[in-house]
Coordinates of C-alpha atoms in Angstrom, one line a residue:
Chain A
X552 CA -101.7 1.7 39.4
X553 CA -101.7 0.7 42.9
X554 CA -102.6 -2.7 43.0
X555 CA -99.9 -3.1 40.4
X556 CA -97.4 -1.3 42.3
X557 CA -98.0 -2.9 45.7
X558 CA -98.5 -6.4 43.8
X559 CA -94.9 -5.9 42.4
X560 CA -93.4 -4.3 45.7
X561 CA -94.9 -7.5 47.3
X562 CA -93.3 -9.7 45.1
X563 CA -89.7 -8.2 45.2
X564 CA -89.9 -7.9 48.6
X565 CA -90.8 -11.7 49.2
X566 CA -87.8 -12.2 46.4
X567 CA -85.6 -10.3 48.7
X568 CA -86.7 -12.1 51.7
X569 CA -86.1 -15.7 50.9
X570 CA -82.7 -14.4 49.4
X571 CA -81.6 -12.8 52.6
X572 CA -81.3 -16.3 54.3
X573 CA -78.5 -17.2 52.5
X574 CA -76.6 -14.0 54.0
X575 CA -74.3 -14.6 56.9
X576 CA -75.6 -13.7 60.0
X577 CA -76.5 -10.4 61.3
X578 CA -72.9 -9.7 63.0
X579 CA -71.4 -12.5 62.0
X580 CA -67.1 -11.7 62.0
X581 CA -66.3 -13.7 59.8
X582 CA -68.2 -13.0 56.6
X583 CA -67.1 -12.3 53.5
X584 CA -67.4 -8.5 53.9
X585 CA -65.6 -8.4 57.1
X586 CA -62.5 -10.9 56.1
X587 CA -60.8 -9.6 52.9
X588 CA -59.8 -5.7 52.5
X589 CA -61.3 -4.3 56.1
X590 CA -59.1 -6.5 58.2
X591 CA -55.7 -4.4 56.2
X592 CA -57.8 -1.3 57.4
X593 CA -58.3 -3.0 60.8
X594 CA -54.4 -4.1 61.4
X595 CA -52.6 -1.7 59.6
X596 CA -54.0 2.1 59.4
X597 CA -52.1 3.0 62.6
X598 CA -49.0 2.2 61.6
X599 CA -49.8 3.5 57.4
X600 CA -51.2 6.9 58.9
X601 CA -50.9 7.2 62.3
X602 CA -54.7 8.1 62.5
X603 CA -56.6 6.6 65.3
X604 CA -60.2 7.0 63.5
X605 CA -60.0 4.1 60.4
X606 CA -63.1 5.8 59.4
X607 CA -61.5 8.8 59.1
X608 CA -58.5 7.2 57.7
X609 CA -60.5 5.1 54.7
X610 CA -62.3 8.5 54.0
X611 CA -59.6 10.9 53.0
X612 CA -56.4 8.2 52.4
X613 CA -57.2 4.8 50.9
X614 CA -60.1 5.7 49.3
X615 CA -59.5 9.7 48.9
X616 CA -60.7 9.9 44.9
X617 CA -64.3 8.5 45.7
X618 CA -64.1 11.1 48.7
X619 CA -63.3 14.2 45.9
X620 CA -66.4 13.3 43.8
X621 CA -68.5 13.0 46.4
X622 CA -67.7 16.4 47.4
X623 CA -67.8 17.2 43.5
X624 CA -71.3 16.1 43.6
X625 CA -72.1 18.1 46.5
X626 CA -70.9 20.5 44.4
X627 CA -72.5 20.1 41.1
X628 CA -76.2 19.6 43.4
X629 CA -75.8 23.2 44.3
X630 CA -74.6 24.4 41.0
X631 CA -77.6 22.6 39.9
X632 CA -79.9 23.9 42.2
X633 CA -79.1 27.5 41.0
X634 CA -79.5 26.7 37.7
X635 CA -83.2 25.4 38.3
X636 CA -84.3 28.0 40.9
X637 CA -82.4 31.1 41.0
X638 CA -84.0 33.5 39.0
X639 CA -82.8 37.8 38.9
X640 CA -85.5 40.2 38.8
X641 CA -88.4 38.5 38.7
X642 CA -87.0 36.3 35.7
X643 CA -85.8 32.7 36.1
X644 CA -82.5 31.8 34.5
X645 CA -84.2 28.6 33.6
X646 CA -86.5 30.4 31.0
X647 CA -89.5 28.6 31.7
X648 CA -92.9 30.0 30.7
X649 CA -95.0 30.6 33.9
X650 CA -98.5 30.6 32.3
X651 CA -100.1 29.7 35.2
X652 CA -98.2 32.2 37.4
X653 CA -99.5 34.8 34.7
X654 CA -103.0 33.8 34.7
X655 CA -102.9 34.3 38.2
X656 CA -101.4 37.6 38.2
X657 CA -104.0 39.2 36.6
X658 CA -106.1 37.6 38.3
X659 CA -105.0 39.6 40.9
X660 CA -104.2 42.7 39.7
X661 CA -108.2 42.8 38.5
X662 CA -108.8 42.2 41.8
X663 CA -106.6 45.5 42.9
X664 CA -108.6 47.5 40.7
X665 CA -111.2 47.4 42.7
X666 CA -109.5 49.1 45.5
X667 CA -107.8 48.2 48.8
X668 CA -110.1 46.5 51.2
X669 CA -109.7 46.1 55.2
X670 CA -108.9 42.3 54.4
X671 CA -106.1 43.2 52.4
X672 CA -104.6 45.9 55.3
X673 CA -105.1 43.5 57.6
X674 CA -102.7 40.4 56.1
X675 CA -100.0 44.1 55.4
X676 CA -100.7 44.6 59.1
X677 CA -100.2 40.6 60.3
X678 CA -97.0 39.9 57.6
X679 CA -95.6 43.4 59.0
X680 CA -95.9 42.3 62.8
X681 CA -94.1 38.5 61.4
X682 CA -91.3 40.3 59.7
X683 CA -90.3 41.9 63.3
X684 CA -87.3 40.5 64.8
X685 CA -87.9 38.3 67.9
X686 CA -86.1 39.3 71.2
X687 CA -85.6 36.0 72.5
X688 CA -84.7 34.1 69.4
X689 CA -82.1 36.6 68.3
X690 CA -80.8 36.9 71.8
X691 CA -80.7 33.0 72.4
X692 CA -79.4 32.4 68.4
X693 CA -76.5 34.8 69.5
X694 CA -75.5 33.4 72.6
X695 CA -75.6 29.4 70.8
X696 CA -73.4 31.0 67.3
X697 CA -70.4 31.2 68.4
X698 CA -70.6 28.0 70.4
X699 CA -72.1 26.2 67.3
X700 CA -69.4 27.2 65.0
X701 CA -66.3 26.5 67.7
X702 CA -68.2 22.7 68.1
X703 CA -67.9 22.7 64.0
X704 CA -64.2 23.7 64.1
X705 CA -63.8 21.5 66.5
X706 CA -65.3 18.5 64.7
X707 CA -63.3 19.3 61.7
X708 CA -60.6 19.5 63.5
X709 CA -60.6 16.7 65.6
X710 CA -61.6 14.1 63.0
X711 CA -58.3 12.1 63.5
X712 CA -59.0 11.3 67.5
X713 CA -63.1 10.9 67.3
X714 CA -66.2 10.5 65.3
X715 CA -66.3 13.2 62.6
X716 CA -65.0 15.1 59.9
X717 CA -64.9 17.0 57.2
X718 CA -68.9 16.1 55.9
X719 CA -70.2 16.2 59.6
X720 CA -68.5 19.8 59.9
X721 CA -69.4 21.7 57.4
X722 CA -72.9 20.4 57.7
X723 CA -72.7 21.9 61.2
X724 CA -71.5 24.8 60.0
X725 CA -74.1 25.2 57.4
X726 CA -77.0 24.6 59.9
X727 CA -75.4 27.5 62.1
X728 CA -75.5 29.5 59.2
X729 CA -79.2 28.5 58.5
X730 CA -79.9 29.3 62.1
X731 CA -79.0 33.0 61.3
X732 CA -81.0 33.0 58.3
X733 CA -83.8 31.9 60.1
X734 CA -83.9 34.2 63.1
X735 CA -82.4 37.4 61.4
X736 CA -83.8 37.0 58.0
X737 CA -82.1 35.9 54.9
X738 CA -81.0 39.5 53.6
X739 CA -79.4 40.0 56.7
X740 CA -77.4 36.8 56.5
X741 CA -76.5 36.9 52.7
X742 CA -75.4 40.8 53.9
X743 CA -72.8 39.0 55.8
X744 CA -72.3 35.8 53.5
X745 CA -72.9 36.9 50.4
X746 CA -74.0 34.3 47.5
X747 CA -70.9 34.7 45.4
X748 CA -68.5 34.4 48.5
X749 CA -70.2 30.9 49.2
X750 CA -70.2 29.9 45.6
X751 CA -66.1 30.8 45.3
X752 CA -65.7 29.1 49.2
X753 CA -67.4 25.7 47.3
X754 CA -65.3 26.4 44.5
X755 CA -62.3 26.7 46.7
X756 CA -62.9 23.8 48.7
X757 CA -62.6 21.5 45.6
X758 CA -59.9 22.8 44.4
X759 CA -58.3 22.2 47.8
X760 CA -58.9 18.7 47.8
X761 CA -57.8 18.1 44.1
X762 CA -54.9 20.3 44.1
X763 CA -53.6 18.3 46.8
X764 CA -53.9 15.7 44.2
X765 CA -52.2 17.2 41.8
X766 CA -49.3 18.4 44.3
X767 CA -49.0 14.2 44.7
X768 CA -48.4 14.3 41.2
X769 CA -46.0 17.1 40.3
X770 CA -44.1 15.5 43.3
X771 CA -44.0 12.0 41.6
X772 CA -46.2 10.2 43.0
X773 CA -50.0 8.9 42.2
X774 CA -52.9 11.0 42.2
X775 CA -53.7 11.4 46.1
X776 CA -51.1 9.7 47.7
X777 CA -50.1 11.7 50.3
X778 CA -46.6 10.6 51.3
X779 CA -45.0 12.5 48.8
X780 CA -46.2 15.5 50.6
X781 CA -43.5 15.3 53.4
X782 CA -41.3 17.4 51.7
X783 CA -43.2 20.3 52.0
X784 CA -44.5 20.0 55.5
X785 CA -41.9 20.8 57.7
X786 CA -40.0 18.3 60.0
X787 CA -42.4 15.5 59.4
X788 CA -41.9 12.1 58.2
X789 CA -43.7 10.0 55.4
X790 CA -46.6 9.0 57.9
X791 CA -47.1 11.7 59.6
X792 CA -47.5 13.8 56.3
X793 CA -50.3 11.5 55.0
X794 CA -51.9 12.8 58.8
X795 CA -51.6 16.2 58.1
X796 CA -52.9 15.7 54.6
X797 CA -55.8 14.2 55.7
X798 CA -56.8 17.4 57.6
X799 CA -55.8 19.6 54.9
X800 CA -58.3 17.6 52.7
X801 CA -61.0 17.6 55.2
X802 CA -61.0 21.0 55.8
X803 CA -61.3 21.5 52.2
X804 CA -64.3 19.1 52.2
X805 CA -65.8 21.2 54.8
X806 CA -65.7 24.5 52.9
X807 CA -67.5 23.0 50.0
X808 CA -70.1 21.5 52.0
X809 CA -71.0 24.6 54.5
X810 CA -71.3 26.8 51.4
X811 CA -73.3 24.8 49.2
X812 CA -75.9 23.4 51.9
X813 CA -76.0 27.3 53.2
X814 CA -76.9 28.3 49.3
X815 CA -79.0 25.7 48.7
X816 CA -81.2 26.0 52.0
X817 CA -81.1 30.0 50.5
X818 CA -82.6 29.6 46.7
X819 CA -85.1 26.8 48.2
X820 CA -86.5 29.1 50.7
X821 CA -86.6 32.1 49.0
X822 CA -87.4 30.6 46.0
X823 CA -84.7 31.8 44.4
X824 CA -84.8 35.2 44.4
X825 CA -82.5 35.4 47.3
X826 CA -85.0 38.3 49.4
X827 CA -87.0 37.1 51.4
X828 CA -86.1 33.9 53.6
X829 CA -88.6 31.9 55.6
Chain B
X977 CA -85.8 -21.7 63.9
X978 CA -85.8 -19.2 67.0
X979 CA -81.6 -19.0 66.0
X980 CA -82.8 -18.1 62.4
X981 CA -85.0 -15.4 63.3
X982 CA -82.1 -13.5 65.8
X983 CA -79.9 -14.0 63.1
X984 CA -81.9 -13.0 60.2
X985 CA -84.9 -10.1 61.3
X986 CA -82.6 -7.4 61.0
X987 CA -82.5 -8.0 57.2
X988 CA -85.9 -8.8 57.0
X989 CA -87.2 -5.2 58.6
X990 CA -84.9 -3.8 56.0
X991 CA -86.4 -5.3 53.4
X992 CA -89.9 -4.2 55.0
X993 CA -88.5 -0.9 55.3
X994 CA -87.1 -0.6 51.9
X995 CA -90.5 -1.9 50.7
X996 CA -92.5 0.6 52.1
X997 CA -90.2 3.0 50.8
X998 CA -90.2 1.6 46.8
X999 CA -93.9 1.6 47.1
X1000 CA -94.6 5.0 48.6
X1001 CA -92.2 5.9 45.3
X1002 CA -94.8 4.1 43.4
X1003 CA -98.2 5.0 44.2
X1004 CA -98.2 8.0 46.0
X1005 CA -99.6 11.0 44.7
X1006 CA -97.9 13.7 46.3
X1007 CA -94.2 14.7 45.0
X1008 CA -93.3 15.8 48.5
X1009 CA -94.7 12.1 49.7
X1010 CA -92.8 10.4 47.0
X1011 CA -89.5 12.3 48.2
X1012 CA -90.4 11.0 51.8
X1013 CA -90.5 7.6 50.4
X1014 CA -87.0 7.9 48.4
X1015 CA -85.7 9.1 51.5
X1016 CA -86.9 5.9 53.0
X1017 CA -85.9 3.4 50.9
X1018 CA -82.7 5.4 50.8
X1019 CA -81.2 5.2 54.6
X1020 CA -83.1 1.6 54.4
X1021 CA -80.4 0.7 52.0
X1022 CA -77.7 2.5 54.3
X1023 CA -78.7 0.5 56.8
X1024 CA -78.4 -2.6 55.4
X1025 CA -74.5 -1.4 54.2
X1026 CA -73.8 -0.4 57.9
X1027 CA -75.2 -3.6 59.1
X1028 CA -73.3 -6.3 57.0
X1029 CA -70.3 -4.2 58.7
X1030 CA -71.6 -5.4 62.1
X1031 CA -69.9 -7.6 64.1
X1032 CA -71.2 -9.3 67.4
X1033 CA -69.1 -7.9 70.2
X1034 CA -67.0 -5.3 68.4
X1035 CA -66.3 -1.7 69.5
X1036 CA -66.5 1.4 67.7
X1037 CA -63.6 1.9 64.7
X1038 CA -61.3 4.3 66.8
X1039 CA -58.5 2.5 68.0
X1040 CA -57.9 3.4 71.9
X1041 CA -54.3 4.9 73.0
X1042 CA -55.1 4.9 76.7
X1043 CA -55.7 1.2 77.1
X1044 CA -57.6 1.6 80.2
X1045 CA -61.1 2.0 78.2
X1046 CA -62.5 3.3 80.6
X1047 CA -66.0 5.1 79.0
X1048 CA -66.3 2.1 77.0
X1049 CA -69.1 -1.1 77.5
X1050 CA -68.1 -3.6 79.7
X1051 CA -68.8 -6.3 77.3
X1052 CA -66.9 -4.5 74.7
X1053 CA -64.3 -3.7 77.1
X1054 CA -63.8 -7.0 78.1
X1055 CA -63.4 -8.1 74.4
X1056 CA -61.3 -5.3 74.1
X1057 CA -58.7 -6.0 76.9
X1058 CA -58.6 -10.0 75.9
X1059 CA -58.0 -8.4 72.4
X1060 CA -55.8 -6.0 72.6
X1061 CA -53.1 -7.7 75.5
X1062 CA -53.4 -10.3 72.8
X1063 CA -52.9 -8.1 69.4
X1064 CA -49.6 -6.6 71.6
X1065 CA -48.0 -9.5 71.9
X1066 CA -48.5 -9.8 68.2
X1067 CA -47.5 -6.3 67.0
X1068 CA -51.1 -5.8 65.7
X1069 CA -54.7 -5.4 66.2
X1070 CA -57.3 -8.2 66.1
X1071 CA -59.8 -7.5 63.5
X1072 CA -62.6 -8.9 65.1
X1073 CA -62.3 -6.3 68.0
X1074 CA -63.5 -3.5 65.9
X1075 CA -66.5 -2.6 63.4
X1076 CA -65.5 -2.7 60.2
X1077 CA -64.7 0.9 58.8
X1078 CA -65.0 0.3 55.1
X1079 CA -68.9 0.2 54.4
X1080 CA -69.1 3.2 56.9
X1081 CA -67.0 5.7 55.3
X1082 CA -69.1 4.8 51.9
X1083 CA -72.6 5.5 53.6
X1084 CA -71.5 8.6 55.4
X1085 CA -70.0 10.4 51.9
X1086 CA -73.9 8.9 50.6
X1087 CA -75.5 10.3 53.3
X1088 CA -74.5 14.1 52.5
X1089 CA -74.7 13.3 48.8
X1090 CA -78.1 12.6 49.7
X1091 CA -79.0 15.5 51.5
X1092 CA -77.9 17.5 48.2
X1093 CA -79.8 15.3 46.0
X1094 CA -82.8 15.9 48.1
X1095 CA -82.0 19.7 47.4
X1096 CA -82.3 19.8 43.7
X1097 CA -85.1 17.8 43.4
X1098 CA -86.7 20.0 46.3
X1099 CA -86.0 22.8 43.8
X1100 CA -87.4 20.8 40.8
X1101 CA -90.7 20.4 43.0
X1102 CA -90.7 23.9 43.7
X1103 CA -90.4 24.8 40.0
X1104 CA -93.0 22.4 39.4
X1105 CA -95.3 24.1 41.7
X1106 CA -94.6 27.3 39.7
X1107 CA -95.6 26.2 36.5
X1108 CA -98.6 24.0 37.3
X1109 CA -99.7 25.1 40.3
X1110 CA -99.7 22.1 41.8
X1111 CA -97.9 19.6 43.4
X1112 CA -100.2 16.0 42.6
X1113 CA -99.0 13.8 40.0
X1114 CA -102.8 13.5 38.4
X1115 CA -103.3 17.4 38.7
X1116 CA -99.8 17.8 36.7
X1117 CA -100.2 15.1 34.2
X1118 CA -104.2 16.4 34.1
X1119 CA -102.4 20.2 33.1
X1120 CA -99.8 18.9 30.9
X1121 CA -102.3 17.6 28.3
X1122 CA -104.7 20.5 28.6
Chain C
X765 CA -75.1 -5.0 70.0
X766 CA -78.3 -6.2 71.6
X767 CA -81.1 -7.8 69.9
X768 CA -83.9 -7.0 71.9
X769 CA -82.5 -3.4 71.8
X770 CA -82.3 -3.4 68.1
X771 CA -86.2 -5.3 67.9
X772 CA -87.4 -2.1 69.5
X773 CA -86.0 0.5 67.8
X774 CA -86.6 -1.7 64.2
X775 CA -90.2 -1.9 65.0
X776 CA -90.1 2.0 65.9
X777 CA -88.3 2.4 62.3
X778 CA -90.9 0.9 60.4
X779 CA -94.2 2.6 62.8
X780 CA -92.8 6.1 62.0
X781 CA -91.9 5.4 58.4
X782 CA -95.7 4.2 58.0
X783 CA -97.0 7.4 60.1
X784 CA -94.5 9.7 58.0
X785 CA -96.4 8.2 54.7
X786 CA -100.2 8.4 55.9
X787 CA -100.3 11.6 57.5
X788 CA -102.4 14.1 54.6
X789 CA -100.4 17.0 56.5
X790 CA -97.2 17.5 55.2
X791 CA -95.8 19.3 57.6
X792 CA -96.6 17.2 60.2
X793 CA -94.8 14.3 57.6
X794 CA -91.6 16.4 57.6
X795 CA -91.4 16.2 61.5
X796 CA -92.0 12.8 61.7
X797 CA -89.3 12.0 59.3
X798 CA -87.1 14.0 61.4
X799 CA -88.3 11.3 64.0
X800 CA -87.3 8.8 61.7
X801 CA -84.1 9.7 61.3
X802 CA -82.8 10.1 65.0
X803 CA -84.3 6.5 65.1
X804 CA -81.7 5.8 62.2
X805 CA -79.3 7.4 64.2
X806 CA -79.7 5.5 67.2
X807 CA -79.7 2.4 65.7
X808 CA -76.4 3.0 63.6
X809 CA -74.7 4.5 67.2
X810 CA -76.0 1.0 68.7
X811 CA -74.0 -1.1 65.9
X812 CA -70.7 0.9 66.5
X813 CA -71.2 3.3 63.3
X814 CA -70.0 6.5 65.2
X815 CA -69.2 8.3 62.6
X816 CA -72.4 7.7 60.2
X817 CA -74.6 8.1 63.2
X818 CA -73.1 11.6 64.1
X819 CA -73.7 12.5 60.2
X820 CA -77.2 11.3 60.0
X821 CA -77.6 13.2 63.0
X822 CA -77.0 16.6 61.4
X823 CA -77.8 15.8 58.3
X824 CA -81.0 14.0 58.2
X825 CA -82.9 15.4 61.2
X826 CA -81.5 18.4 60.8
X827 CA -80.9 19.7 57.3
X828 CA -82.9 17.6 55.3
X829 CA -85.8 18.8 57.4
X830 CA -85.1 22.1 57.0
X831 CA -84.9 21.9 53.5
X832 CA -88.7 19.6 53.7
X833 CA -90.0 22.6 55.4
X834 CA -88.9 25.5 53.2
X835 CA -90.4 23.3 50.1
X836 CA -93.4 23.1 51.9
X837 CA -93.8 26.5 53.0
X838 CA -92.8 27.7 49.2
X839 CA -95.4 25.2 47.5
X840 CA -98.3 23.8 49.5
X841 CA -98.8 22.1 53.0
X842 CA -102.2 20.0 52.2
X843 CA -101.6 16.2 50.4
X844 CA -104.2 14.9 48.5
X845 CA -102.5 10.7 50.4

């Protein structure tokens, strides 16, 4: 298996490498990637959308559908990841058979019978003293929260002007939540941020982002295209409303990925049970 | 030759990396190995999008109000001043003074896709773990047949 | 967008992708593919990619390590490659 893997690898990646001479060169302006659709981007977002950041601009206007199913996948992988792991009680959702895990349990519980040993108070003793809060991580995790999640906001907010958006904030907003899960423990965390809040904030930021659609639509205009919207934003103009759609979509886009990373960093380290984090 | 090799080796150490990658997918053992190596070969691809993007002498794809530049690069300041006094006696921007935008905005929405991908199949190992004990290809196969 | 620059970090790329793949401990793998990624992210800042380079960031060193390390944690640390 691994001569014929590496023998095949081998041979694509020689394949690969006499084709890539061909390519333009590395940085080359002129190539056929750079000269046909990105130059409109290039020359023209400023004026279409009054959005500084074309990144930005391509992400949640020109090419705004292919933006809503990547956040639909993001999405369905957390919908998907409850359906494999989560399990209530004990019992998977899933179904699956758990010989193995049964084998072992009796294994185990043979081994009870024979009465508690120092060993066994010990590890209680050692997990007991691990499951104590830490002073300084607590302290120093409340002190960077609040900044973490401004910076997020921030990011989210500021998308137009700089590097970020949507994606990038939620995913900081999910790793501050993941802090907290890590230095207060889980149950403490999905206290605050329970599972079906995050599930209905992922719902909610889908809906977001297509319902804008939709209000294109009922407005009479395509699926997505934002100028429409100027009639309901007050005192804007056609360019400007495609702007403030953009962060209305983004922000949508943010909700959906903070909640499902957060529940999908929660079912894979409690494996699924939700109790007991890291 | 020396011009072909400037112009070429970043493709070429993308194909090594994307190699590497493919056969860590291959002929690795471990599941959690194997994911390693799809992660590889994954941002090796991303690269190579990013990278056909490029262009020599370019700045980022924000387009600056102030004009001034003044926390940019001086080459790509320079550029950018020729450019841009240029672009407004035209009424419009040079294209060759900026990156294009198009092949980042698809390999940032792949990125996070990624990331979530990475999640399920995280939680497929982890269920794999729970029924077989194990997380070795030969182990699992070895169970299945038992 | 400077070759030697990009040589470097390339030839980085490829060392810690190899390391990432030989190392039996897979913890120690997760880390250096946290390595690997701000690499990634380096090199995508150098070529003007802002915005990917701030999402790799986050993402790739940060939360797909995260989620490495709870897998491992969960199932088992040793690897048998």
């Amino acid at each position: 298996m691994k001569t014929i893997g590496l023998l095949s690898v081998l041979f694509t990646g020689i394949l690969l490498m006499i084709a890539v001479v061909d390519f333009p060169d590395w940085g080359d302006p002129h190539s056929p990637a750079n000269s046909y659709l990105s130059t409109h981007y290039i020359e023209d977002v400023e004026e279409e959308t009054a959005v500084p950041n074309m990144v930005t601009a391509v992400l949640a206007d020109y090419r705004a559908f292919d933006t809503m199913l990547e956040t639909s996948v993001v999405f369905v992988a957390g919908i998907a990841i409850f359906a494999i792991l989560r399990s209530i009680d004990g019992t998977s959702l899933a179904g699956t058979t758990r010989r193995l895990q049964r084998r072992g349990r009796s294994k185990k519980e043979k081994r009870k019978g024979q009465g508690r040993n120092r060993r066994d108070e010990m590890v209680a003793a050692a997990e007991r003293e691990a499951a104590k809060p830490d002073l300084i991580v607590q302290t120093t995790v409340r002190l960077l929260m609040p900044t973490i999640q401004l910076f997020a906001l921030y990011v989210i907010a500021h998308g137009h002007h700089s590097p970020g958006g949507g994606f990038q904030g939620g995913v900081i907003l999910a790793a501050g939540l993941i802090l907290v899960a890590m230095s207060f423990g889980l149950e403490n965390t999905l206290a605050q941020v329970p599972e079906k809040l995050s599930l209905q904030l992922g719902n909610l930021g889908v809906l977001i982002f297509a319902g804008t659609g939709v209000l294109c639509l009922l407005l009479g205009a395509n699926f997505l295209d934002y100028h429409v919207l100027a009639a309901i934003y007050p005192a804007t103009d056609e360019i400007m409303a495609r702007s403030h759609s953009m962060l209305v979509v983004e922000i949508g886009v943010g909700f959906t990925v903070m909640s499902m990373l957060y529940l999908i960093y929660a079912n894979l380290s409690s494996h699924g049970d939700l109790k007991k984090g890291l | 030759m020396l011009d072909l090799i400037i112009a070429k080796f970043n493709y070429w150490v993308y194909i090594v990396l994307m190699m590497i990658g493919l056969y860590a997918m291959i002929a690795k053992n471990n599941y959690i190995k194997k994911l390693i190596g799809m992660t590889i070969f994954q941002t090796a691809i991303m690269l190579f999008y990013v990278s056909i993007g490029a262009k020599q002498g370019a700045t980022i794809p924000i387009i600056d109000h102030h004009g001034d530049g003044g926390d940019h690069g001086e080459a790509a300041e320079a550029v950018g001043h020729a450019v841009e006094t240029a672009a407004h006696a035209a009424g419009s921007l040079d294209p060759d003074a900026y990156v294009n935008p198009l092949p980042h905005v698809l390999m940032l929405t792949a990125i996070v896709v990624g990331v979530a991908t990475l999640g399920v199949a995280m939680a497929v190992v982890q269920k794999i773990h729970d029924q077989y004990g194990s997380i070795e290809e030969d182990e699992v196969l070895k169970r299945i047949k038992l | 967008m400077i070759w030697q620059f990009d040589l470097i970090i390339l030839v980085f790329l490829v060392i810690t992708s190899l390391i990432a793949l030989r190392v039996r401990d897979l913890m120690s793998a997760a880390m250096i593919l946290g390595v690997y990624s701000f690499l990634m992210c380096l090199l995508w800042a150098e070529m003007g990619a802002v915005d990917v380079a701030f999402t790799e960031a986050a993402v790739g060193a940060g939360l797909s390590t995260v989620f490495l390390v709870a897998t491992i944690l969960r199932t088992t640390r040793r690897s048998s490659d």
